[in-house]
Coordinates of N, CA, C and O in Angstrom, one line a residue:
P58 N -21.7 52.8 -9.6 CA -20.8 53.2 -9.2 C -19.7 52.2 -8.9 O -21.1 50.9 -9.0
P59 N -18.3 51.7 -9.4 CA -17.9 50.4 -8.2 C -18.6 49.7 -6.6 O -18.8 50.7 -6.3
V60 N -18.5 48.7 -7.2 CA -18.9 47.7 -5.8 C -17.2 47.8 -5.0 O -16.2 46.8 -5.2
E61 N -17.1 48.5 -3.9 CA -15.9 48.2 -3.0 C -15.9 46.8 -2.2 O -16.9 46.4 -1.7
D62 N -14.8 46.1 -2.1 CA -15.2 44.6 -1.3 C -15.0 45.3 0.0 O -14.0 46.3 0.4
P63 N -15.7 44.2 0.8 CA -15.8 44.9 2.5 C -14.7 44.1 3.0 O -15.1 43.9 3.9
Y64 N -13.8 43.6 2.2 CA -12.6 42.4 2.7 C -11.4 43.4 2.9 O -11.1 43.8 1.2
L65 N -10.5 42.5 3.5 CA -9.2 43.6 3.7 C -8.4 42.4 3.2 O -9.6 41.0 2.8
P66 N -7.3 43.3 2.3 CA -5.8 41.8 1.7 C -6.1 40.9 2.2 O -5.6 39.8 2.0
T67 N -6.0 41.0 4.1 CA -5.7 40.0 4.8 C -6.6 39.2 4.7 O -6.2 37.7 5.2
D68 N -7.7 39.4 4.8 CA -8.6 38.7 4.4 C -8.5 37.1 3.8 O -8.9 36.0 4.0
Y69 N -7.4 37.4 2.3 CA -7.4 36.3 1.7 C -6.2 35.4 1.7 O -5.9 34.7 1.3
V70 N -5.8 35.6 3.4 CA -3.9 35.0 3.7 C -4.4 34.1 4.5 O -4.9 34.4 4.9
D71 N -4.2 32.7 3.8 CA -3.7 31.1 4.8 C -2.4 31.0 4.9 O -1.4 31.2 4.5
P72 N -1.8 31.5 7.0 CA -0.9 31.1 6.9 C 0.0 29.6 7.3 O 0.8 29.9 7.3
L73 N -1.0 29.2 7.3 CA -0.6 27.8 7.4 C -0.1 27.1 6.2 O 0.3 26.0 5.6
I74 N 0.0 28.1 4.8 CA 0.5 27.3 3.7 C 1.8 27.9 4.0 O 2.5 28.7 4.1
G75 N 2.8 26.8 3.6 CA 4.1 26.4 3.8 C 4.1 26.0 5.3 O 5.9 26.4 5.5
A76 N 3.7 26.3 6.5 CA 4.0 25.7 7.6 C 4.8 24.2 7.8 O 3.4 23.1 8.1
G77 N 5.4 23.8 7.9 CA 5.7 22.4 8.4 C 6.0 21.7 7.0 O 5.8 21.9 5.8
G78 N 6.9 20.5 6.7 CA 7.3 19.9 6.7 C 8.9 20.0 6.3 O 9.6 20.8 7.3
V79 N 9.3 19.5 5.7 CA 11.1 19.5 5.1 C 11.5 20.7 4.7 O 11.0 21.8 3.9
G80 N 12.3 22.2 5.8 CA 12.8 23.0 5.9 C 13.2 23.4 4.4 O 12.5 24.2 4.2
F81 N 14.0 23.0 4.4 CA 14.6 23.6 2.8 C 13.7 23.1 1.6 O 14.5 23.5 0.1
G82 N 12.8 22.4 1.7 CA 12.1 22.6 0.5 C 10.9 23.9 0.8 O 11.4 24.7 0.2
I83 N 9.7 23.9 1.2 CA 8.9 24.8 0.8 C 8.3 25.3 2.0 O 7.4 25.2 2.4
A84 N 8.6 24.5 2.8 CA 8.1 24.4 4.2 C 8.8 25.1 6.2 O 8.8 24.4 6.9
A85 N 9.0 26.2 5.6 CA 10.1 27.3 6.4 C 8.9 28.4 6.8 O 9.1 29.7 7.2
A86 N 7.3 28.2 6.8 CA 6.7 29.3 7.4 C 6.5 29.5 8.4 O 6.6 28.3 9.2
F87 N 6.4 30.1 8.9 CA 6.0 30.5 10.3 C 4.3 31.4 10.4 O 4.5 32.5 10.0
P88 N 3.6 30.4 11.1 CA 2.1 30.7 10.8 C 1.9 31.7 12.5 O 0.2 31.9 12.6
G89 N 2.4 31.9 13.0 CA 1.6 33.3 14.1 C 1.8 34.1 13.9 O 2.2 35.1 13.2
P90 N 1.4 34.8 15.3 CA 1.4 35.8 14.7 C 2.6 36.9 14.7 O 3.5 36.8 15.8
T91 N 2.8 38.7 13.2 CA 3.8 38.8 14.4 C 3.4 40.3 12.9 O 2.7 40.4 13.3
V92 N 4.0 41.5 13.1 CA 4.1 42.6 12.7 C 4.7 42.8 11.5 O 6.1 42.8 12.3
P93 N 4.7 43.8 10.8 CA 5.9 43.5 9.6 C 7.3 44.4 10.9 O 7.1 45.6 11.5
F94 N 8.2 43.5 10.5 CA 9.4 44.7 11.1 C 9.4 44.2 12.4 O 10.0 44.6 13.3
G95 N 8.1 43.4 12.9 CA 8.9 43.4 15.1 C 9.9 42.7 15.3 O 10.5 41.7 14.9
H96 N 9.9 42.5 16.2 CA 11.0 42.8 17.3 C 10.2 41.1 17.9 O 11.1 40.4 18.2
V97 N 9.1 40.7 17.8 CA 8.8 39.1 18.5 C 8.1 38.7 17.3 O 7.1 39.3 16.2
R98 N 8.3 37.0 17.3 CA 7.4 36.2 16.6 C 6.9 35.3 17.3 O 7.1 34.1 17.5
L99 N 5.9 35.2 17.9 CA 5.0 34.4 18.7 C 4.3 33.5 18.2 O 3.1 33.8 17.2
G100 N 4.1 32.1 18.6 CA 3.4 31.3 17.7 C 4.2 29.6 18.7 O 4.5 29.6 19.5
P101 N 2.8 29.0 18.2 CA 2.7 27.3 18.8 C 4.3 26.3 18.2 O 4.6 26.5 17.4
D102 N 4.8 26.2 18.9 CA 5.8 24.9 18.6 C 5.3 23.1 19.1 O 4.6 23.0 19.8
T103 N 5.2 22.8 17.9 CA 4.3 21.1 17.9 C 5.4 20.5 18.0 O 6.6 20.3 16.9
S104 N 4.8 19.3 17.8 CA 5.3 17.8 17.9 C 4.7 17.3 17.3 O 3.3 17.0 17.3
L105 N 4.6 15.6 17.0 CA 4.6 14.2 16.6 C 4.1 14.0 18.4 O 4.6 14.3 19.2
S106 N 3.7 12.8 18.6 CA 3.4 11.9 19.9 C 4.6 11.6 20.3 O 5.3 11.4 21.2
S107 N 5.6 11.3 19.1 CA 7.2 10.4 19.3 C 8.1 12.3 19.9 O 9.7 11.5 20.0
G108 N 7.5 13.3 19.8 CA 8.9 14.5 19.4 C 8.6 14.6 18.4 O 8.4 14.8 17.4
A109 N 9.6 15.8 18.3 CA 9.4 17.3 17.3 C 11.3 16.9 16.6 O 12.3 16.6 17.5
M110 N 10.6 16.2 15.3 CA 12.2 16.0 14.8 C 12.8 18.0 13.7 O 11.8 18.4 12.7
P111 N 13.8 18.8 14.1 CA 13.8 19.9 13.7 C 13.9 20.2 12.5 O 13.2 20.9 11.9
I112 N 13.8 19.4 11.3 CA 13.9 19.5 9.8 C 12.7 19.3 9.6 O 12.6 20.4 8.4
F113 N 11.5 19.2 10.4 CA 10.0 19.2 9.9 C 9.6 20.7 10.4 O 8.5 21.2 10.7
H114 N 10.5 21.6 11.5 CA 10.5 22.0 12.5 C 10.9 23.5 12.2 O 11.0 24.0 12.9
C115 N 11.4 23.6 11.0 CA 12.2 24.8 10.7 C 11.5 26.2 11.5 O 13.0 27.0 12.2
A116 N 10.5 26.3 11.5 CA 9.5 27.5 12.1 C 9.1 27.3 13.4 O 8.2 28.1 14.1
G117 N 9.0 26.0 13.8 CA 8.6 25.8 15.3 C 6.9 24.6 14.6 O 6.3 24.3 15.9
Y118 N 6.7 24.9 13.7 CA 4.8 24.1 13.6 C 4.8 23.6 12.5 O 5.9 23.7 11.2
W119 N 4.5 22.2 12.1 CA 4.3 21.3 11.5 C 3.2 21.2 11.8 O 2.2 20.7 12.1
Y120 N 2.2 21.6 10.8 CA 0.9 21.4 9.8 C 0.3 19.7 10.2 O -1.0 19.4 10.8
E121 N 1.3 18.6 10.5 CA 0.8 17.5 10.5 C 0.7 16.8 11.6 O 0.5 15.6 12.4
D122 N 1.7 17.8 13.0 CA 2.0 16.7 14.2 C 0.8 17.4 14.7 O -0.6 17.7 14.7
T123 N 0.2 16.5 16.5 CA -0.5 16.5 17.1 C -0.7 17.0 18.8 O -1.6 17.1 18.7
H124 N 0.3 17.4 18.7 CA 1.1 18.4 19.9 C 1.3 19.3 19.8 O 2.3 19.6 19.7
I125 N 1.4 20.1 20.9 CA 1.4 21.6 21.1 C 2.5 21.4 22.1 O 2.2 21.0 23.9
Q126 N 3.8 21.8 21.9 CA 5.3 21.9 23.5 C 5.0 22.7 24.1 O 5.1 22.8 25.5
G127 N 3.9 24.0 23.3 CA 4.2 25.0 24.0 C 4.4 26.2 23.3 O 4.4 26.0 22.0
F128 N 4.1 27.9 23.7 CA 3.9 29.2 22.8 C 5.4 29.7 23.4 O 5.3 30.4 23.5
S129 N 6.3 29.5 22.2 CA 7.5 30.7 22.3 C 7.6 31.7 21.2 O 6.9 31.9 20.0
H130 N 8.2 33.0 22.2 CA 8.2 34.4 21.7 C 9.5 34.2 20.3 O 8.9 35.7 19.3
I131 N 10.0 33.1 19.6 CA 11.1 34.0 18.5 C 11.4 32.8 17.6 O 11.6 31.7 18.1
H132 N 10.8 33.2 16.3 CA 10.9 32.7 15.3 C 11.2 32.5 14.3 O 11.0 34.5 14.2
L133 N 11.8 31.8 13.4 CA 12.4 32.4 11.4 C 11.4 32.1 11.3 O 10.5 31.4 11.6
H134 N 10.9 33.2 9.3 CA 10.8 32.8 8.5 C 10.9 32.6 7.6 O 11.8 33.4 6.7
G135 N 10.8 30.9 6.2 CA 11.5 31.0 5.6 C 12.4 31.2 5.4 O 13.2 30.8 4.0
T136 N 13.3 30.4 6.6 CA 15.0 30.5 6.2 C 14.9 28.9 6.3 O 16.3 28.7 5.4
G137 N 14.4 27.8 6.1 CA 14.9 26.8 6.0 C 15.5 25.7 7.0 O 16.3 24.6 7.0
V138 N 16.0 26.6 7.9 CA 17.2 25.8 8.7 C 16.4 26.1 10.5 O 15.3 27.1 10.6
A139 N 15.8 24.9 11.2 CA 15.8 25.0 12.4 C 16.3 25.8 13.0 O 17.2 25.5 13.5
E140 N 16.2 26.4 13.9 CA 16.6 27.8 14.9 C 15.6 28.8 15.7 O 14.3 28.8 15.3
Y141 N 16.3 28.9 16.8 CA 15.1 29.6 18.1 C 14.0 28.8 18.7 O 14.5 27.8 19.3
G142 N 13.1 29.3 19.0 CA 11.9 28.8 19.2 C 11.6 29.1 20.9 O 11.7 28.1 21.6
N143 N 12.5 30.4 21.1 CA 12.9 30.4 22.4 C 12.2 31.3 23.1 O 11.0 32.0 23.2
V144 N 12.4 31.1 24.5 CA 11.5 31.6 25.8 C 10.2 31.2 25.5 O 8.6 32.5 25.3
M145 N 9.5 30.0 25.9 CA 9.2 29.2 25.8 C 7.9 29.3 27.5 O 7.8 28.6 27.8
F146 N 6.4 29.9 26.7 CA 5.9 29.7 27.5 C 4.5 28.5 27.3 O 4.3 28.1 26.4
M147 N 3.9 27.3 28.9 CA 3.1 26.4 28.9 C 2.0 26.4 29.2 O 2.5 25.7 30.5
P148 N 0.7 26.8 29.1 CA -0.3 27.0 30.6 C -0.9 25.7 30.5 O -0.8 24.9 29.9
T149 N -0.9 24.9 31.5 CA -1.2 23.6 32.2 C -1.8 23.8 33.4 O -2.3 24.5 34.2
L150 N -2.3 22.8 33.7 CA -3.3 22.3 35.2 C -2.4 21.5 36.5 O -1.9 20.4 36.0
G151 N -2.2 21.8 37.2 CA -1.4 21.2 38.6 C 0.2 21.1 37.8 O 0.4 21.6 36.8
I152 N 1.1 21.0 39.0 CA 2.3 20.4 38.6 C 3.2 20.0 39.7 O 2.5 19.3 40.7
D153 N 3.6 19.1 39.0 CA 4.8 17.6 39.5 C 5.7 17.4 39.2 O 6.1 18.1 38.1
E154 N 6.1 16.3 39.3 CA 7.8 16.3 38.4 C 7.6 15.6 37.1 O 8.7 16.1 36.7
T155 N 6.5 15.1 37.0 CA 6.0 14.8 35.4 C 6.4 16.2 34.6 O 6.8 16.1 33.2
K156 N 6.2 17.7 35.4 CA 6.4 19.3 34.2 C 7.4 19.3 33.9 O 6.8 20.8 33.7
T157 N 8.4 18.5 34.4 CA 9.5 19.2 34.2 C 10.6 18.8 33.2 O 11.8 19.3 32.8
D158 N 9.4 17.9 32.2 CA 10.1 17.9 30.9 C 9.1 18.6 29.9 O 7.9 18.2 29.7
E159 N 9.8 18.6 28.2 CA 8.0 18.4 27.7 C 7.4 17.7 27.4 O 6.0 18.3 27.0
R160 N 7.7 16.3 27.7 CA 6.6 15.2 27.3 C 5.8 15.2 28.4 O 4.4 15.0 28.0
G161 N 5.9 15.6 29.3 CA 5.9 16.1 30.9 C 3.8 17.3 30.3 O 2.8 17.2 31.3
Y162 N 4.2 18.0 30.0 CA 3.6 19.5 29.8 C 3.1 19.5 28.7 O 1.9 20.3 28.4
R163 N 3.5 18.9 27.9 CA 2.9 19.0 26.2 C 1.4 18.8 26.3 O 0.8 17.8 26.8
S164 N 0.6 19.4 24.8 CA -0.7 18.7 24.9 C -0.9 18.6 23.5 O -0.5 19.0 22.8
E165 N -2.2 17.6 23.7 CA -2.5 17.2 22.4 C -3.9 18.4 21.8 O -4.1 19.3 22.7
F166 N -3.2 18.8 20.3 CA -4.6 19.5 19.6 C -5.1 18.6 18.1 O -4.4 18.2 17.7
G167 N -6.2 19.3 18.3 CA -6.8 19.2 16.5 C -7.2 20.7 16.4 O -7.1 21.6 16.6
H168 N -6.6 20.5 14.5 CA -7.6 21.5 13.7 C -8.7 22.2 13.9 O -8.5 23.5 13.6
E169 N -9.5 21.4 14.4 CA -10.3 21.9 14.3 C -10.7 23.3 15.9 O -12.3 24.0 15.7
T170 N -9.9 23.0 17.1 CA -9.8 24.2 17.7 C -9.0 25.4 17.5 O -9.0 26.3 18.5
E171 N -8.8 25.4 15.9 CA -7.0 26.4 16.3 C -7.9 27.1 15.0 O -8.7 27.0 14.3
T172 N -7.5 28.4 14.9 CA -7.9 29.7 14.1 C -6.2 30.6 14.1 O -5.5 30.8 14.8
V173 N -5.9 30.3 12.9 CA -4.8 31.0 12.6 C -5.5 32.1 11.0 O -5.6 32.0 10.1
E174 N -5.3 33.3 12.0 CA -5.2 34.4 11.2 C -4.2 35.8 10.7 O -3.3 34.8 11.6
V175 N -3.6 36.4 10.1 CA -3.0 37.4 10.0 C -3.1 38.1 11.6 O -4.0 38.8 11.8
G176 N -2.5 37.9 12.0 CA -2.2 38.7 13.2 C -2.5 38.0 14.6 O -2.6 38.6 15.7
Y177 N -3.6 36.5 14.8 CA -3.8 36.4 15.9 C -3.6 34.7 15.6 O -3.8 34.2 14.2
Y178 N -3.9 34.1 16.4 CA -4.0 33.3 16.3 C -4.4 32.1 18.2 O -4.6 32.6 19.2
D179 N -5.5 31.0 18.0 CA -5.9 30.8 19.1 C -6.3 28.9 18.9 O -6.4 28.3 18.1
V180 N -6.4 28.3 20.0 CA -6.5 26.9 20.2 C -6.8 26.5 21.3 O -6.6 27.1 22.3
T181 N -7.3 25.7 21.8 CA -8.1 25.0 22.6 C -6.9 23.6 23.0 O -7.6 23.1 22.0
L182 N -6.2 23.7 23.7 CA -5.7 22.5 24.3 C -6.9 21.0 24.9 O -7.4 21.7 25.3
D183 N -5.8 20.3 23.9 CA -7.2 18.6 24.6 C -7.0 18.5 25.5 O -8.3 18.1 26.5
D184 N -5.7 17.7 26.2 CA -5.6 17.6 27.2 C -6.1 18.3 28.1 O -6.3 18.0 29.8
T185 N -6.4 19.3 28.2 CA -6.1 20.4 29.8 C -7.3 21.8 29.9 O -8.8 22.3 30.6
D186 N -8.1 21.5 28.1 CA -9.2 22.3 27.8 C -8.9 23.8 28.7 O -10.0 24.7 28.2
I187 N -7.3 24.3 28.0 CA -7.6 25.7 28.6 C -7.3 26.8 26.6 O -6.6 25.8 26.1
R188 N -8.1 27.6 26.8 CA -8.3 27.8 25.2 C -6.6 29.1 25.8 O -6.3 29.9 26.5
V189 N -6.1 28.7 24.1 CA -4.7 30.6 24.3 C -5.1 30.7 23.3 O -4.9 30.7 22.0
E190 N -4.5 32.5 23.8 CA -4.9 33.5 22.7 C -3.6 34.0 22.5 O -3.1 34.5 23.5
L191 N -3.2 34.3 21.0 CA -1.7 35.1 20.8 C -2.0 36.1 19.8 O -3.0 35.7 18.8
T192 N -1.7 37.4 20.3 CA -1.3 37.7 19.0 C 0.2 39.2 19.7 O 0.6 38.3 21.1
A193 N 0.5 39.9 18.4 CA 1.9 40.7 18.6 C 1.5 42.1 18.7 O 1.4 42.2 17.5
T194 N 3.0 42.7 18.9 CA 2.5 44.3 19.0 C 3.8 44.5 17.7 O 4.8 43.1 17.8
H195 N 5.0 45.8 18.4 CA 6.3 45.5 17.6 C 7.2 45.0 18.8 O 8.2 44.4 17.9
H196 N 6.8 45.0 19.8 CA 7.6 44.6 20.5 C 7.5 43.8 21.9 O 8.0 43.1 22.6
V197 N 6.1 42.9 21.8 CA 5.6 42.5 23.1 C 4.9 41.3 22.3 O 3.8 41.6 21.0
G198 N 5.2 40.0 22.9 CA 4.2 38.8 22.0 C 3.0 39.3 23.7 O 3.2 39.1 24.4
L199 N 1.3 39.2 22.5 CA 0.6 38.5 24.1 C 0.0 37.3 23.8 O -0.1 37.1 22.7
Q200 N -0.1 36.8 25.3 CA -0.7 35.7 25.0 C -2.2 35.7 26.6 O -1.9 36.1 27.5
R201 N -3.5 34.7 26.1 CA -4.3 34.9 26.5 C -4.7 33.7 27.2 O -5.4 33.1 26.6
Y202 N -5.0 32.8 28.5 CA -4.9 31.5 28.5 C -5.9 31.9 29.2 O -6.9 32.8 30.1
T203 N -7.7 31.0 29.2 CA -9.2 30.5 29.4 C -8.9 29.1 30.1 O -8.6 28.3 29.6
F204 N -8.4 29.3 31.5 CA -8.7 28.1 32.2 C -10.3 27.7 32.3 O -10.6 29.1 33.0
P205 N -10.4 26.5 32.1 CA -11.5 25.1 32.8 C -11.6 26.0 34.5 O -10.7 26.1 34.9
A206 N -12.6 26.0 34.5 CA -13.1 26.3 36.3 C -11.8 25.5 36.9 O -12.3 24.5 36.9
A207 N -11.2 25.5 37.8 CA -10.5 24.4 38.4 C -8.9 26.0 39.7 O -9.4 27.0 39.3
D208 N -8.9 25.2 40.3 CA -8.1 25.9 41.3 C -6.5 25.6 41.1 O -5.6 25.9 41.9
D209 N -6.0 25.2 40.6 CA -4.7 24.0 39.9 C -3.8 25.1 38.5 O -3.2 24.5 38.1
A210 N -4.5 26.2 38.3 CA -3.9 27.0 36.8 C -2.4 26.9 37.4 O -2.0 27.6 38.0
V211 N -1.8 26.7 36.2 CA -0.3 26.7 35.9 C -0.1 27.1 34.6 O 0.0 26.8 34.0
V212 N 1.1 28.9 34.8 CA 1.6 28.7 33.3 C 2.7 28.2 33.7 O 4.2 29.4 34.5
L213 N 3.9 27.6 33.0 CA 4.8 27.1 33.0 C 6.0 28.0 32.1 O 5.5 28.4 30.8
I214 N 7.6 28.5 32.6 CA 8.3 28.7 31.6 C 9.1 28.1 31.3 O 10.2 27.8 32.3
D215 N 9.5 27.7 30.0 CA 11.1 27.1 29.7 C 11.3 28.1 29.0 O 11.3 28.1 27.6
L216 N 12.8 27.9 30.0 CA 13.8 29.0 28.8 C 14.9 27.9 28.1 O 15.3 28.6 27.4
S217 N 14.8 27.3 28.1 CA 15.6 25.8 27.6 C 15.5 25.4 26.4 O 16.0 24.7 26.1
H218 N 13.7 25.5 26.1 CA 13.3 25.0 24.5 C 14.0 25.8 23.3 O 14.3 26.8 23.6
S219 N 14.4 24.9 22.6 CA 14.4 25.9 21.4 C 14.3 24.7 20.5 O 13.9 23.4 20.5
V220 N 14.0 24.8 19.1 CA 13.3 24.2 18.2 C 14.5 23.2 17.7 O 13.8 22.6 16.9
S221 N 15.4 23.7 17.5 CA 16.5 23.0 16.8 C 17.4 22.1 18.2 O 18.4 21.3 17.4
N222 N 16.5 22.2 19.3 CA 17.1 21.7 19.9 C 19.1 21.4 20.8 O 19.7 20.9 21.0
D223 N 19.4 22.8 20.4 CA 20.2 23.4 20.3 C 20.5 23.6 22.1 O 18.9 24.5 22.8
G224 N 21.8 23.8 22.7 CA 21.4 24.1 24.1 C 21.7 25.9 24.1 O 21.8 26.9 23.2
I225 N 21.1 26.5 24.9 CA 21.0 27.4 25.7 C 22.3 27.4 26.8 O 22.0 26.7 27.6
G226 N 22.7 28.8 26.4 CA 23.9 28.8 26.8 C 23.2 29.6 28.7 O 24.4 29.2 29.4
D227 N 22.5 30.5 29.0 CA 22.6 31.6 30.4 C 21.3 32.1 30.1 O 21.1 32.3 29.1
S228 N 20.3 31.6 31.1 CA 19.1 31.7 31.0 C 18.9 32.5 32.8 O 19.4 32.1 33.7
D229 N 17.6 33.2 32.9 CA 17.6 33.7 34.3 C 16.2 34.4 34.5 O 16.0 34.8 33.0
V230 N 14.7 33.8 34.8 CA 13.8 34.3 34.5 C 13.5 35.0 36.7 O 14.1 34.0 37.5
H231 N 13.0 36.4 36.1 CA 12.1 36.6 38.3 C 11.0 37.2 37.4 O 10.0 37.6 37.0
L232 N 10.0 36.6 38.4 CA 9.2 36.9 39.5 C 8.6 38.0 40.2 O 8.9 38.2 41.5
D233 N 7.8 39.2 39.5 CA 7.9 40.0 40.5 C 5.7 40.1 40.7 O 5.3 40.8 39.8
P234 N 5.2 38.9 41.3 CA 3.9 39.5 41.8 C 3.0 40.8 42.2 O 2.0 40.9 41.8
D235 N 3.5 40.9 43.0 CA 3.4 42.4 43.2 C 3.1 43.4 42.0 O 1.9 44.4 42.4
H236 N 4.0 43.2 40.6 CA 3.7 44.1 40.0 C 3.2 43.6 38.6 O 3.6 43.7 37.6
A237 N 3.1 42.2 38.6 CA 2.6 41.4 38.0 C 3.3 41.4 36.9 O 3.3 41.7 35.8
E238 N 4.4 41.0 36.4 CA 5.9 41.3 35.7 C 6.4 40.6 35.7 O 6.9 39.4 37.4
I239 N 6.8 40.1 34.3 CA 7.9 38.7 34.1 C 9.4 39.0 33.6 O 9.0 40.0 32.8
T240 N 10.7 39.5 34.2 CA 11.7 40.0 33.7 C 13.1 38.7 33.3 O 12.8 37.6 34.5
G241 N 13.3 38.5 33.0 CA 14.7 38.0 32.8 C 15.5 38.2 31.4 O 15.3 38.7 30.8
H242 N 15.9 37.2 31.5 CA 17.4 37.1 30.1 C 17.3 35.7 29.6 O 18.0 34.7 30.4
I243 N 17.8 35.4 28.5 CA 18.0 33.7 27.6 C 19.7 34.6 26.9 O 19.5 35.3 26.0
F244 N 20.8 33.5 26.6 CA 21.4 33.3 25.9 C 21.4 32.2 25.4 O 22.0 31.6 25.9
D245 N 21.6 32.3 23.8 CA 21.2 31.0 22.8 C 22.4 31.1 22.8 O 22.9 31.2 22.6
D246 N 22.9 29.4 22.9 CA 24.2 28.8 22.4 C 24.6 29.9 21.0 O 25.7 29.7 21.0
N247 N 23.7 30.0 20.3 CA 23.7 30.7 18.8 C 23.9 32.1 18.2 O 24.2 32.1 17.6
G248 N 24.4 32.3 19.7 CA 24.4 33.9 19.5 C 23.7 34.5 19.9 O 23.5 35.8 20.0
F249 N 22.0 34.3 20.4 CA 20.9 35.0 20.2 C 21.3 35.6 22.0 O 21.1 35.1 23.0

């Protein structure tokens, strides 16, 4: 009888192929979790220590980067154009005026603490030792944060972030702690 392969076809996929670099070349692939025809493409937005250059971050992620700015819910895949990267969340420790800017709340990371698989992304942020796990359904991006033992755990929501550095026209967020819900809206200046 034929031997059955114990692996799924997705076990042979490397989501990092084509993730980052000059976008109009071969590097506009989005490495985060999504489902076919899903409404959410959740994933990390990265940068070098000097900041992010949109041409290298068409899908928000460049393998050569050393910092994670946050985890946003809307990315393009394979377009060669830097766009979206909206609705960004970033777990951190503590809050002060320095964390009102991306350079103040981004974190270094290394590929040795990163797992990138079809439908799943996991990384431990070097600066805070916070573990971030991401997955997605057709309509929702799911994020789980594991904080180190600390009493100053914070999750920042940056509605002005975009990988193209374009402006956001209008945004609003509401927190409902009684129902553990966050609701709001965002209008990208490019029509989103």
